[in-house]
Amino acid sequence: MLDTPEAVVEALRENHERPHGLPRTVIAEELVEAAETFEQPDVLVTALLELMTAYEFTGEQRKSPVAFARILKLWDTAPDSFSPYEAHQVFWRFKWVTTSLLQVPDIPLTAIGGWIDQMRARYEAAGHGVQPVAAMRYHLAHHTGTGVADAYDLWATRPRTDLSDCEACETRHLAWHRVAEGDDAAALDAWRPVLTGEQGCSEEPQMSQARALLPLLRTGRTDEARSHHLTGYRKVRGNTGMQDEVGLHLEFCALSRNEGRGLEILAENRSLFEATGAPLDRLGFLTGVEVLLARLAGTGHEDTAVAGPPGRSWTAAELLAHVRAEAGPLAAAFDARNGTSAVGDRRRARLARRPLLDEPLPLGLRTAAAVARPATPAPASAVPATARTEVPDDFTALVREARRMGRDGHPGDSRLWDRIGERLAETTAPDFEAYADELGPEELLRAELAEHRAQELWLDDRHKASAAELAAAVEGYERLRMPWHALSARARALAWTTRPGARDGEDEESGGAGSGTGGLDRAEVRAALDAVMGETEKLLAEVPFDGAPLGDAEAVFGADLRTERTLAYLSVRYADTFAAYQELVEAAESDADADPDADADAGLDLAGRFEERAGTLLTEAERLGFPHQSANARQFRADVMGRGGDLTGAERELRAALQDLETAGRPWRRPRPRALLAQVLLARDEPQEAVDLLHGAIADAVAHDDASFALAPTYLLLGQASAHLGDFSGAVRHLSEAAARFDQAGDPGEATQARLRLADVLSRSGQPADAVAVLESVLADDATAGVDERMLAQARLTFARGLRDLEEHLPAAREFLALADTVAGWPQEDRAVLTLVASEAATALATADHWEAADMAYERAVAAHAEAPNPPMIALMMREFARLTMRARGAEGTDAALAHLDRADAVLAALQADEDGFAVWYERGEIHYRRARVLAEADRYEEALPQAEAAVAAHEEGGPQGELARAEAVRVAALIEGNGLDRTNEAIARLTTAAARCRKAELPEAAQVLDALRQELLSR
């Protein structure tokens, strides 16, 4: 009941603690009405100031001047009703009213100018400096675009006063002026204190972060742009008082080619379409929306579903038309009011901007609202744009080039064979009679295309369908009397089904082609390959490589026939080696679970078979002069050695393989051995060369159009290697790229792994807010399907701790509680995790002053500890509750705080004497330390000092590890002794001895803290 002034004041205090938003504003309006019923102007003053604050920070500036007019009237008629703070606020909020009047196009410029004149008169009458007045004149000039330079000089050259905007906000205005002048570098230099966290306030750095995004992109500082988007957007999301900033983030997404992220942001801020209280900021939001939607429409995505004003569904084209219909006239209204085109010009300049990057900037976020884009490999920032293989228009040239590139093993041939397939499927397909003399019969081309399709299907993990295509190729080659080509295709069909592909089932479910090997088991495949090798030996004698063509099909190759046959022979050897390698690897992976007595092939020396095959492939490739195949043999050997722990041997083979490729003149074959060698070097703790190799692998793949090279895991490995080197910005860049590529490949588990590593790197590099943004996207409701439960649990724990470290305690508590519900169902051996999580949830709730829920979580943690002990976490929770109880209740909470510490003592007392992995001395010392602090805060100094000294003694048991905690306990003991008990000399002596001990233990900072306290006591 608001029936007394005291009740209204208490309600005002409670409302002030609520987050800004419509509920707080509505209550503030009700409280003003309640305050008006009493003849106590001081209550009404407080209520009006609270209402004005609610308007200012909820995007309702249109209403703010009316509230302030009432405040001014009270100031003139009842000045004694204002407290010193409220008197200061009267002058401070003149600035709010000026900027609020600028927000509304219905307010004439003459009225705004008159208001600034009144502000100056009141400032001068009260003896205040007029720098804030000059700032308001600058804002008016900037808005209208007239007299900007002079107004800026009058403002920027005047000394600051206690009524000037805070340093962070003033820095924003100074930097934004530089942006308007076109000097991004100077703007970013001016912004540095805010963007690095040296300056801040309730509105900063988030307002500056939004404004700095495009200047950072334009100056090539993409890593910083990514970071400020991640951290800044979370602070403005859904905030009606920050709708202009949300619009800037939308624009950033469009111009960094992250349209999918932009659509996600649009969906998260749908409510902003209904926020109309700040028209100028609304125009900024609508313009950002328009930039994004125009980008979508311009790239053929007009029909994409998007989030618009509530109440109906929207496509990008429909919402674009709707936004334009409002934003255009709104900008025109401002220009009409101002008598200039400045507002409209700024809007048109934003709409005219085009993407600032050639490829999407990897943000590290999982984006649900993906926008389709071409599946071409995006290069790393240090790599030139993809060298796409040129596709000839002439059909004869197209086929000849595809065959030439195929003989060279160049990955770019894939694009050419795809085009050949398209040409054959077109209604204008070439008449083969006209091409037969130069290209051979049509059936030859069909068989070659089947081989190409087989390769693509195998790379797509559809091994059975791949074998079926190879079977079709075999039939074609046999009819064409091309035995070497037929044997090569048969061998590969057998080898590629030695291990099922991950997507083989799709072909069966969809009625696709079956296996080209007839469903043979391993022993049958092995026997079939042995038979193929026997036919190969026979064919060597009957059809030598340099023999005459056996028919028209072979004759078409002319002088290249010998190379064609030789490569087909080596392909048979390769397939035989590959099958032996696959069988050996599979046996090694299942060795731990295998029953040797049950192995039908017991006694078969798989390792010997593999080594014999690899050795033959190596020697034959060297003998015949095709070292790229010897490089393949070495890669197989290296992988087997690496799996067996022989890293030295693996490194030797891979370096030899790279030398073989150098000799062969085939740089396009280097990406895989380079990536494998990088893995070996990382395992040997040699990250620098690993990083160089991985960059080289990516560069080669991009330069030679190798779409089959797995870029996502390569970027993941590069990110890990960069982090190992301490190059955290590079690690963030590469891990973000890896996550995006895993998303594109439809691999959510690997994408999540990449983001967890990214979050870890961000945390370790001092960017916890960035890590929280990444983890938030990992844990989105629609992002966790198919991802390992324990992996997600670890992500949620890291996320909750990140929120806690950012002092977002209530959201952190929600995450801890959600995680507690998840782990509660885990097996008994993992139950200690529940104790940990419940403890952290209880502490977060208490820190957020949600004590009822905190007490429930506390008891849940205690119960979990009884079932699955986790002494460090439960003791920490109890100590924290003692601290937080004193913070919340003061001396009245002393008994409750001490009770928590008594429970912590009981936890230690219940431990076994030989408890492993638990420093009992430390926990005992921390309990004594906290008890000393509690008693001192209750002015019970005689009891507090012995507890502090007990903490010193306990930490001394820890030896060198306990020195730092011991020094802190000494500091508290000296404070109790010197300040609480007036034993200054004893405290000084204690500090002198302890500081000397810290210096001896090489703890200079701790010694410095103790010396400073000692000097303070000496000065008395």
Short mmCIF file of N, CA and C in Angstrom, two decimals, residues 397-533:
data_model
loop_
_atom_site.label_atom_id
_atom_site.label_comp_id
_atom_site.label_asym_id
_atom_site.label_seq_id
_atom_site.Cartn_x
_atom_site.Cartn_y
_atom_site.Cartn_z
N ALA A 397 38.46 -28.98 -76.07
CA ALA A 397 39.48 -28.45 -75.15
C ALA A 397 39.15 -28.81 -73.71
N LEU A 398 37.85 -28.80 -73.37
CA LEU A 398 37.42 -29.13 -72.01
C LEU A 398 37.81 -30.56 -71.65
N VAL A 399 37.52 -31.51 -72.54
CA VAL A 399 37.82 -32.92 -72.25
C VAL A 399 39.32 -33.15 -72.21
N ARG A 400 40.04 -32.57 -73.17
CA ARG A 400 41.49 -32.77 -73.20
C ARG A 400 42.14 -32.22 -71.93
N GLU A 401 41.68 -31.06 -71.48
CA GLU A 401 42.26 -30.45 -70.28
C GLU A 401 41.92 -31.28 -69.04
N ALA A 402 40.69 -31.82 -68.99
CA ALA A 402 40.32 -32.66 -67.85
C ALA A 402 41.19 -33.91 -67.80
N ARG A 403 41.45 -34.52 -68.96
CA ARG A 403 42.30 -35.72 -68.98
C ARG A 403 43.74 -35.37 -68.60
N ARG A 404 44.22 -34.26 -69.10
CA ARG A 404 45.60 -33.87 -68.76
C ARG A 404 45.75 -33.64 -67.26
N MET A 405 44.81 -32.88 -66.70
CA MET A 405 44.88 -32.61 -65.27
C MET A 405 44.69 -33.89 -64.46
N GLY A 406 43.86 -34.80 -64.96
CA GLY A 406 43.69 -36.08 -64.28
C GLY A 406 44.98 -36.88 -64.24
N ARG A 407 45.72 -36.90 -65.36
CA ARG A 407 47.01 -37.60 -65.37
C ARG A 407 48.00 -36.98 -64.39
N ASP A 408 47.90 -35.65 -64.23
CA ASP A 408 48.80 -34.96 -63.30
C ASP A 408 48.35 -35.06 -61.85
N GLY A 409 47.17 -35.64 -61.65
CA GLY A 409 46.65 -35.71 -60.28
C GLY A 409 46.27 -34.35 -59.72
N HIS A 410 45.93 -33.42 -60.61
CA HIS A 410 45.59 -32.05 -60.18
C HIS A 410 44.14 -32.02 -59.70
N PRO A 411 43.89 -31.51 -58.49
CA PRO A 411 42.52 -31.51 -57.96
C PRO A 411 41.56 -30.63 -58.76
N GLY A 412 42.11 -29.70 -59.54
CA GLY A 412 41.24 -28.83 -60.32
C GLY A 412 40.49 -29.55 -61.41
N ASP A 413 40.87 -30.81 -61.72
CA ASP A 413 40.15 -31.53 -62.76
C ASP A 413 38.71 -31.80 -62.37
N SER A 414 38.44 -31.79 -61.06
CA SER A 414 37.07 -32.07 -60.60
C SER A 414 36.07 -31.10 -61.20
N ARG A 415 36.44 -29.81 -61.22
CA ARG A 415 35.54 -28.81 -61.77
C ARG A 415 35.27 -29.06 -63.26
N LEU A 416 36.31 -29.54 -63.97
CA LEU A 416 36.15 -29.78 -65.41
C LEU A 416 35.26 -31.00 -65.67
N TRP A 417 35.47 -32.08 -64.90
CA TRP A 417 34.63 -33.26 -65.10
C TRP A 417 33.18 -32.95 -64.74
N ASP A 418 32.97 -32.12 -63.75
CA ASP A 418 31.59 -31.72 -63.42
C ASP A 418 30.95 -31.02 -64.62
N ARG A 419 31.73 -30.14 -65.25
CA ARG A 419 31.19 -29.42 -66.41
C ARG A 419 30.94 -30.36 -67.58
N ILE A 420 31.81 -31.33 -67.75
CA ILE A 420 31.60 -32.31 -68.82
C ILE A 420 30.29 -33.06 -68.58
N GLY A 421 30.05 -33.46 -67.34
CA GLY A 421 28.79 -34.14 -67.02
C GLY A 421 27.59 -33.27 -67.31
N GLU A 422 27.71 -31.97 -66.99
CA GLU A 422 26.61 -31.05 -67.27
C GLU A 422 26.37 -30.94 -68.78
N ARG A 423 27.47 -30.85 -69.54
CA ARG A 423 27.33 -30.72 -71.01
C ARG A 423 26.65 -31.95 -71.59
N LEU A 424 27.00 -33.13 -71.06
CA LEU A 424 26.38 -34.34 -71.60
C LEU A 424 24.90 -34.43 -71.25
N ALA A 425 24.51 -33.81 -70.14
CA ALA A 425 23.11 -33.86 -69.71
C ALA A 425 22.26 -32.79 -70.37
N GLU A 426 22.88 -31.79 -70.96
CA GLU A 426 22.14 -30.70 -71.58
C GLU A 426 21.47 -31.15 -72.87
N THR A 427 20.41 -30.45 -73.20
CA THR A 427 19.73 -30.78 -74.46
C THR A 427 20.62 -30.51 -75.66
N THR A 428 21.59 -29.63 -75.47
CA THR A 428 22.51 -29.31 -76.56
C THR A 428 23.79 -30.13 -76.45
N ALA A 429 23.67 -31.37 -75.90
CA ALA A 429 24.85 -32.22 -75.73
C ALA A 429 25.56 -32.40 -77.07
N PRO A 430 26.88 -32.50 -77.02
CA PRO A 430 27.64 -32.62 -78.27
C PRO A 430 27.35 -33.94 -79.00
N ASP A 431 27.38 -33.88 -80.29
CA ASP A 431 27.23 -35.07 -81.13
C ASP A 431 28.58 -35.76 -81.20
N PHE A 432 28.67 -36.95 -80.61
CA PHE A 432 29.99 -37.58 -80.46
C PHE A 432 30.59 -38.05 -81.77
N GLU A 433 29.78 -38.19 -82.75
CA GLU A 433 30.36 -38.59 -84.02
C GLU A 433 31.34 -37.53 -84.51
N ALA A 434 31.06 -36.27 -84.17
CA ALA A 434 31.94 -35.19 -84.61
C ALA A 434 33.21 -35.12 -83.79
N TYR A 435 33.19 -35.75 -82.61
CA TYR A 435 34.34 -35.64 -81.70
C TYR A 435 35.12 -36.95 -81.57
N ALA A 436 34.57 -38.03 -82.13
CA ALA A 436 35.13 -39.35 -81.90
C ALA A 436 36.60 -39.44 -82.29
N ASP A 437 37.00 -38.83 -83.39
CA ASP A 437 38.40 -38.93 -83.81
C ASP A 437 39.34 -38.31 -82.80
N GLU A 438 38.90 -37.23 -82.17
CA GLU A 438 39.79 -36.52 -81.25
C GLU A 438 39.61 -36.97 -79.80
N LEU A 439 38.39 -37.34 -79.41
CA LEU A 439 38.12 -37.65 -78.01
C LEU A 439 37.84 -39.13 -77.74
N GLY A 440 37.67 -39.92 -78.82
CA GLY A 440 37.36 -41.32 -78.63
C GLY A 440 35.87 -41.53 -78.52
N PRO A 441 35.42 -42.76 -78.34
CA PRO A 441 33.98 -43.05 -78.29
C PRO A 441 33.32 -42.45 -77.05
N GLU A 442 32.03 -42.26 -77.18
CA GLU A 442 31.28 -41.68 -76.05
C GLU A 442 31.38 -42.55 -74.81
N GLU A 443 31.42 -43.89 -74.99
CA GLU A 443 31.47 -44.79 -73.84
C GLU A 443 32.73 -44.56 -73.00
N LEU A 444 33.82 -44.15 -73.65
CA LEU A 444 35.04 -43.85 -72.90
C LEU A 444 34.80 -42.67 -71.95
N LEU A 445 34.18 -41.65 -72.47
CA LEU A 445 33.90 -40.49 -71.63
C LEU A 445 32.93 -40.84 -70.50
N ARG A 446 31.97 -41.72 -70.79
CA ARG A 446 31.03 -42.14 -69.75
C ARG A 446 31.76 -42.90 -68.63
N ALA A 447 32.70 -43.75 -69.02
CA ALA A 447 33.46 -44.50 -68.02
C ALA A 447 34.34 -43.58 -67.19
N GLU A 448 34.95 -42.60 -67.84
CA GLU A 448 35.79 -41.64 -67.11
C GLU A 448 34.95 -40.82 -66.13
N LEU A 449 33.76 -40.44 -66.57
CA LEU A 449 32.87 -39.69 -65.68
C LEU A 449 32.43 -40.55 -64.49
N ALA A 450 32.21 -41.85 -64.74
CA ALA A 450 31.84 -42.73 -63.63
C ALA A 450 32.97 -42.78 -62.60
N GLU A 451 34.22 -42.82 -63.07
CA GLU A 451 35.35 -42.79 -62.14
C GLU A 451 35.37 -41.49 -61.34
N HIS A 452 35.09 -40.39 -62.00
CA HIS A 452 35.07 -39.10 -61.31
C HIS A 452 33.96 -39.07 -60.26
N ARG A 453 32.78 -39.55 -60.61
CA ARG A 453 31.69 -39.57 -59.64
C ARG A 453 32.03 -40.48 -58.46
N ALA A 454 32.70 -41.57 -58.76
CA ALA A 454 33.11 -42.49 -57.68
C ALA A 454 34.03 -41.79 -56.69
N GLN A 455 34.95 -41.01 -57.21
CA GLN A 455 35.88 -40.28 -56.33
C GLN A 455 35.11 -39.31 -55.43
N GLU A 456 34.18 -38.58 -56.00
CA GLU A 456 33.42 -37.61 -55.21
C GLU A 456 32.55 -38.31 -54.17
N LEU A 457 31.94 -39.43 -54.53
CA LEU A 457 31.11 -40.17 -53.58
C LEU A 457 31.95 -40.73 -52.44
N TRP A 458 33.15 -41.20 -52.74
CA TRP A 458 34.00 -41.74 -51.68
C TRP A 458 34.42 -40.64 -50.72
N LEU A 459 34.75 -39.47 -51.25
CA LEU A 459 35.11 -38.34 -50.39
C LEU A 459 33.93 -37.89 -49.54
N ASP A 460 32.72 -38.18 -50.01
CA ASP A 460 31.51 -37.83 -49.27
C ASP A 460 31.08 -38.96 -48.33
N ASP A 461 31.97 -39.93 -48.11
CA ASP A 461 31.71 -41.06 -47.20
C ASP A 461 30.56 -41.93 -47.67
N ARG A 462 30.39 -42.04 -48.97
CA ARG A 462 29.37 -42.94 -49.53
C ARG A 462 30.11 -44.00 -50.33
N HIS A 463 30.77 -44.89 -49.61
CA HIS A 463 31.70 -45.82 -50.22
C HIS A 463 31.00 -46.85 -51.10
N LYS A 464 29.83 -47.31 -50.69
CA LYS A 464 29.13 -48.31 -51.50
C LYS A 464 28.69 -47.73 -52.84
N ALA A 465 28.14 -46.52 -52.80
CA ALA A 465 27.74 -45.88 -54.05
C ALA A 465 28.95 -45.63 -54.93
N SER A 466 30.05 -45.30 -54.29
CA SER A 466 31.29 -45.09 -55.04
C SER A 466 31.73 -46.36 -55.75
N ALA A 467 31.68 -47.48 -55.02
CA ALA A 467 32.08 -48.75 -55.62
C ALA A 467 31.16 -49.12 -56.79
N ALA A 468 29.88 -48.77 -56.67
CA ALA A 468 28.94 -49.05 -57.76
C ALA A 468 29.31 -48.26 -59.02
N GLU A 469 29.69 -47.01 -58.86
CA GLU A 469 30.13 -46.21 -60.02
C GLU A 469 31.39 -46.81 -60.64
N LEU A 470 32.30 -47.28 -59.78
CA LEU A 470 33.52 -47.89 -60.30
C LEU A 470 33.19 -49.18 -61.06
N ALA A 471 32.20 -49.92 -60.57
CA ALA A 471 31.80 -51.14 -61.29
C ALA A 471 31.30 -50.80 -62.68
N ALA A 472 30.54 -49.68 -62.79
CA ALA A 472 30.08 -49.25 -64.11
C ALA A 472 31.25 -48.86 -64.99
N ALA A 473 32.25 -48.21 -64.40
CA ALA A 473 33.44 -47.83 -65.17
C ALA A 473 34.18 -49.08 -65.65
N VAL A 474 34.29 -50.11 -64.80
CA VAL A 474 34.97 -51.35 -65.18
C VAL A 474 34.30 -51.95 -66.41
N GLU A 475 32.97 -52.01 -66.37
CA GLU A 475 32.25 -52.59 -67.52
C GLU A 475 32.55 -51.82 -68.79
N GLY A 476 32.56 -50.50 -68.69
CA GLY A 476 32.83 -49.69 -69.87
C GLY A 476 34.24 -49.91 -70.39
N TYR A 477 35.22 -49.92 -69.49
CA TYR A 477 36.61 -50.10 -69.92
C TYR A 477 36.82 -51.49 -70.54
N GLU A 478 36.17 -52.50 -69.97
CA GLU A 478 36.35 -53.84 -70.52
C GLU A 478 35.78 -53.93 -71.93
N ARG A 479 34.60 -53.29 -72.14
CA ARG A 479 34.03 -53.29 -73.49
C ARG A 479 34.92 -52.54 -74.47
N LEU A 480 35.62 -51.54 -73.98
CA LEU A 480 36.48 -50.71 -74.83
C LEU A 480 37.89 -51.30 -75.00
N ARG A 481 38.12 -52.49 -74.41
CA ARG A 481 39.43 -53.14 -74.46
C ARG A 481 40.50 -52.22 -73.87
N MET A 482 40.25 -51.81 -72.62
CA MET A 482 41.20 -50.98 -71.87
C MET A 482 41.49 -51.70 -70.54
N PRO A 483 42.26 -52.80 -70.58
CA PRO A 483 42.43 -53.65 -69.39
C PRO A 483 43.11 -52.96 -68.21
N TRP A 484 44.07 -52.08 -68.50
CA TRP A 484 44.74 -51.40 -67.38
C TRP A 484 43.76 -50.50 -66.63
N HIS A 485 42.96 -49.75 -67.35
CA HIS A 485 41.99 -48.89 -66.72
C HIS A 485 40.94 -49.71 -65.96
N ALA A 486 40.54 -50.85 -66.53
CA ALA A 486 39.55 -51.69 -65.87
C ALA A 486 40.10 -52.27 -64.57
N LEU A 487 41.35 -52.74 -64.60
CA LEU A 487 41.96 -53.28 -63.38
C LEU A 487 42.08 -52.21 -62.30
N SER A 488 42.44 -51.01 -62.71
CA SER A 488 42.57 -49.91 -61.74
C SER A 488 41.22 -49.64 -61.06
N ALA A 489 40.16 -49.57 -61.84
CA ALA A 489 38.84 -49.31 -61.26
C ALA A 489 38.39 -50.47 -60.38
N ARG A 490 38.66 -51.71 -60.77
CA ARG A 490 38.29 -52.87 -59.96
C ARG A 490 39.01 -52.84 -58.62
N ALA A 491 40.31 -52.55 -58.66
CA ALA A 491 41.09 -52.55 -57.41
C ALA A 491 40.57 -51.48 -56.45
N ARG A 492 40.26 -50.31 -56.98
CA ARG A 492 39.75 -49.25 -56.11
C ARG A 492 38.37 -49.59 -55.56
N ALA A 493 37.53 -50.22 -56.37
CA ALA A 493 36.20 -50.61 -55.88
C ALA A 493 36.33 -51.56 -54.69
N LEU A 494 37.29 -52.46 -54.75
CA LEU A 494 37.51 -53.38 -53.65
C LEU A 494 38.09 -52.65 -52.43
N ALA A 495 39.10 -51.81 -52.67
CA ALA A 495 39.78 -51.14 -51.55
C ALA A 495 38.86 -50.15 -50.85
N TRP A 496 38.00 -49.48 -51.58
CA TRP A 496 37.20 -48.42 -50.98
C TRP A 496 36.05 -48.96 -50.15
N THR A 497 35.81 -50.26 -50.22
CA THR A 497 34.76 -50.81 -49.37
C THR A 497 35.34 -51.64 -48.23
N THR A 498 36.66 -51.53 -47.97
CA THR A 498 37.24 -52.25 -46.83
C THR A 498 36.75 -51.67 -45.52
N ARG A 499 36.29 -50.44 -45.55
CA ARG A 499 35.68 -49.84 -44.35
C ARG A 499 34.43 -49.09 -44.80
N PRO A 500 33.26 -49.34 -44.18
CA PRO A 500 32.01 -48.68 -44.61
C PRO A 500 32.13 -47.17 -44.47
N GLY A 501 31.48 -46.46 -45.39
CA GLY A 501 31.42 -45.01 -45.28
C GLY A 501 30.35 -44.58 -44.29
N ALA A 502 30.54 -43.41 -43.71
CA ALA A 502 29.60 -42.92 -42.70
C ALA A 502 28.20 -42.70 -43.27
N ARG A 503 28.12 -42.49 -44.60
CA ARG A 503 26.82 -42.18 -45.19
C ARG A 503 26.34 -43.28 -46.14
N ASP A 504 26.93 -44.48 -46.00
CA ASP A 504 26.52 -45.55 -46.90
C ASP A 504 25.04 -45.85 -46.81
N GLY A 505 24.48 -45.78 -45.59
CA GLY A 505 23.07 -46.11 -45.40
C GLY A 505 22.13 -45.24 -46.20
N GLU A 506 22.55 -44.01 -46.51
CA GLU A 506 21.67 -43.09 -47.25
C GLU A 506 21.33 -43.66 -48.62
N ASP A 507 22.32 -44.28 -49.25
CA ASP A 507 22.09 -44.81 -50.59
C ASP A 507 21.12 -45.99 -50.55
N GLU A 508 21.22 -46.82 -49.49
CA GLU A 508 20.31 -47.95 -49.37
C GLU A 508 18.89 -47.46 -49.10
N GLU A 509 18.76 -46.46 -48.18
CA GLU A 509 17.44 -45.97 -47.83
C GLU A 509 16.76 -45.29 -49.00
N SER A 510 17.56 -44.64 -49.83
CA SER A 510 16.99 -43.89 -50.95
C SER A 510 16.89 -44.73 -52.21
N GLY A 511 17.21 -46.01 -52.10
CA GLY A 511 17.12 -46.86 -53.28
C GLY A 511 18.24 -46.64 -54.23
N GLY A 512 19.34 -46.11 -53.77
CA GLY A 512 20.49 -45.85 -54.63
C GLY A 512 21.22 -47.12 -54.98
N ALA A 513 22.33 -46.96 -55.69
CA ALA A 513 23.11 -48.10 -56.15
C ALA A 513 23.68 -48.87 -54.99
N GLY A 514 23.78 -50.16 -55.12
CA GLY A 514 24.37 -50.99 -54.09
C GLY A 514 25.86 -51.07 -54.24
N SER A 515 26.46 -51.95 -53.46
CA SER A 515 27.90 -52.09 -53.48
C SER A 515 28.34 -52.74 -54.77
N GLY A 516 29.42 -52.20 -55.34
CA GLY A 516 29.99 -52.76 -56.54
C GLY A 516 30.85 -53.97 -56.25
N THR A 517 30.99 -54.37 -54.98
CA THR A 517 31.81 -55.52 -54.64
C THR A 517 30.96 -56.67 -54.14
N GLY A 518 29.63 -56.52 -54.24
CA GLY A 518 28.77 -57.63 -53.88
C GLY A 518 28.72 -57.95 -52.41
N GLY A 519 29.05 -57.00 -51.53
CA GLY A 519 28.95 -57.23 -50.09
C GLY A 519 29.98 -58.21 -49.57
N LEU A 520 31.21 -58.21 -50.09
CA LEU A 520 32.25 -59.12 -49.64
C LEU A 520 32.72 -58.77 -48.23
N ASP A 521 33.12 -59.82 -47.47
CA ASP A 521 33.71 -59.53 -46.17
C ASP A 521 35.20 -59.28 -46.35
N ARG A 522 35.91 -59.03 -45.25
CA ARG A 522 37.31 -58.61 -45.35
C ARG A 522 38.17 -59.70 -46.00
N ALA A 523 37.98 -60.92 -45.57
CA ALA A 523 38.79 -62.00 -46.13
C ALA A 523 38.54 -62.14 -47.64
N GLU A 524 37.28 -61.97 -48.04
CA GLU A 524 36.96 -62.08 -49.47
C GLU A 524 37.54 -60.90 -50.26
N VAL A 525 37.49 -59.71 -49.67
CA VAL A 525 38.08 -58.55 -50.33
C VAL A 525 39.58 -58.75 -50.49
N ARG A 526 40.21 -59.27 -49.42
CA ARG A 526 41.64 -59.50 -49.46
C ARG A 526 41.98 -60.50 -50.57
N ALA A 527 41.19 -61.57 -50.66
CA ALA A 527 41.43 -62.58 -51.69
C ALA A 527 41.18 -62.00 -53.08
N ALA A 528 40.14 -61.17 -53.20
CA ALA A 528 39.85 -60.57 -54.50
C ALA A 528 40.97 -59.64 -54.94
N LEU A 529 41.53 -58.88 -53.99
CA LEU A 529 42.65 -57.99 -54.34
C LEU A 529 43.88 -58.80 -54.73
N ASP A 530 44.08 -59.93 -54.05
CA ASP A 530 45.21 -60.78 -54.43
C ASP A 530 45.03 -61.28 -55.86
N ALA A 531 43.77 -61.59 -56.20
CA ALA A 531 43.50 -62.04 -57.57
C ALA A 531 43.75 -60.93 -58.58
N VAL A 532 43.36 -59.71 -58.21
CA VAL A 532 43.61 -58.57 -59.10
C VAL A 532 45.12 -58.37 -59.29
N MET A 533 45.89 -58.54 -58.20
CA MET A 533 47.33 -58.38 -58.34
C MET A 533 47.92 -59.46 -59.23
#
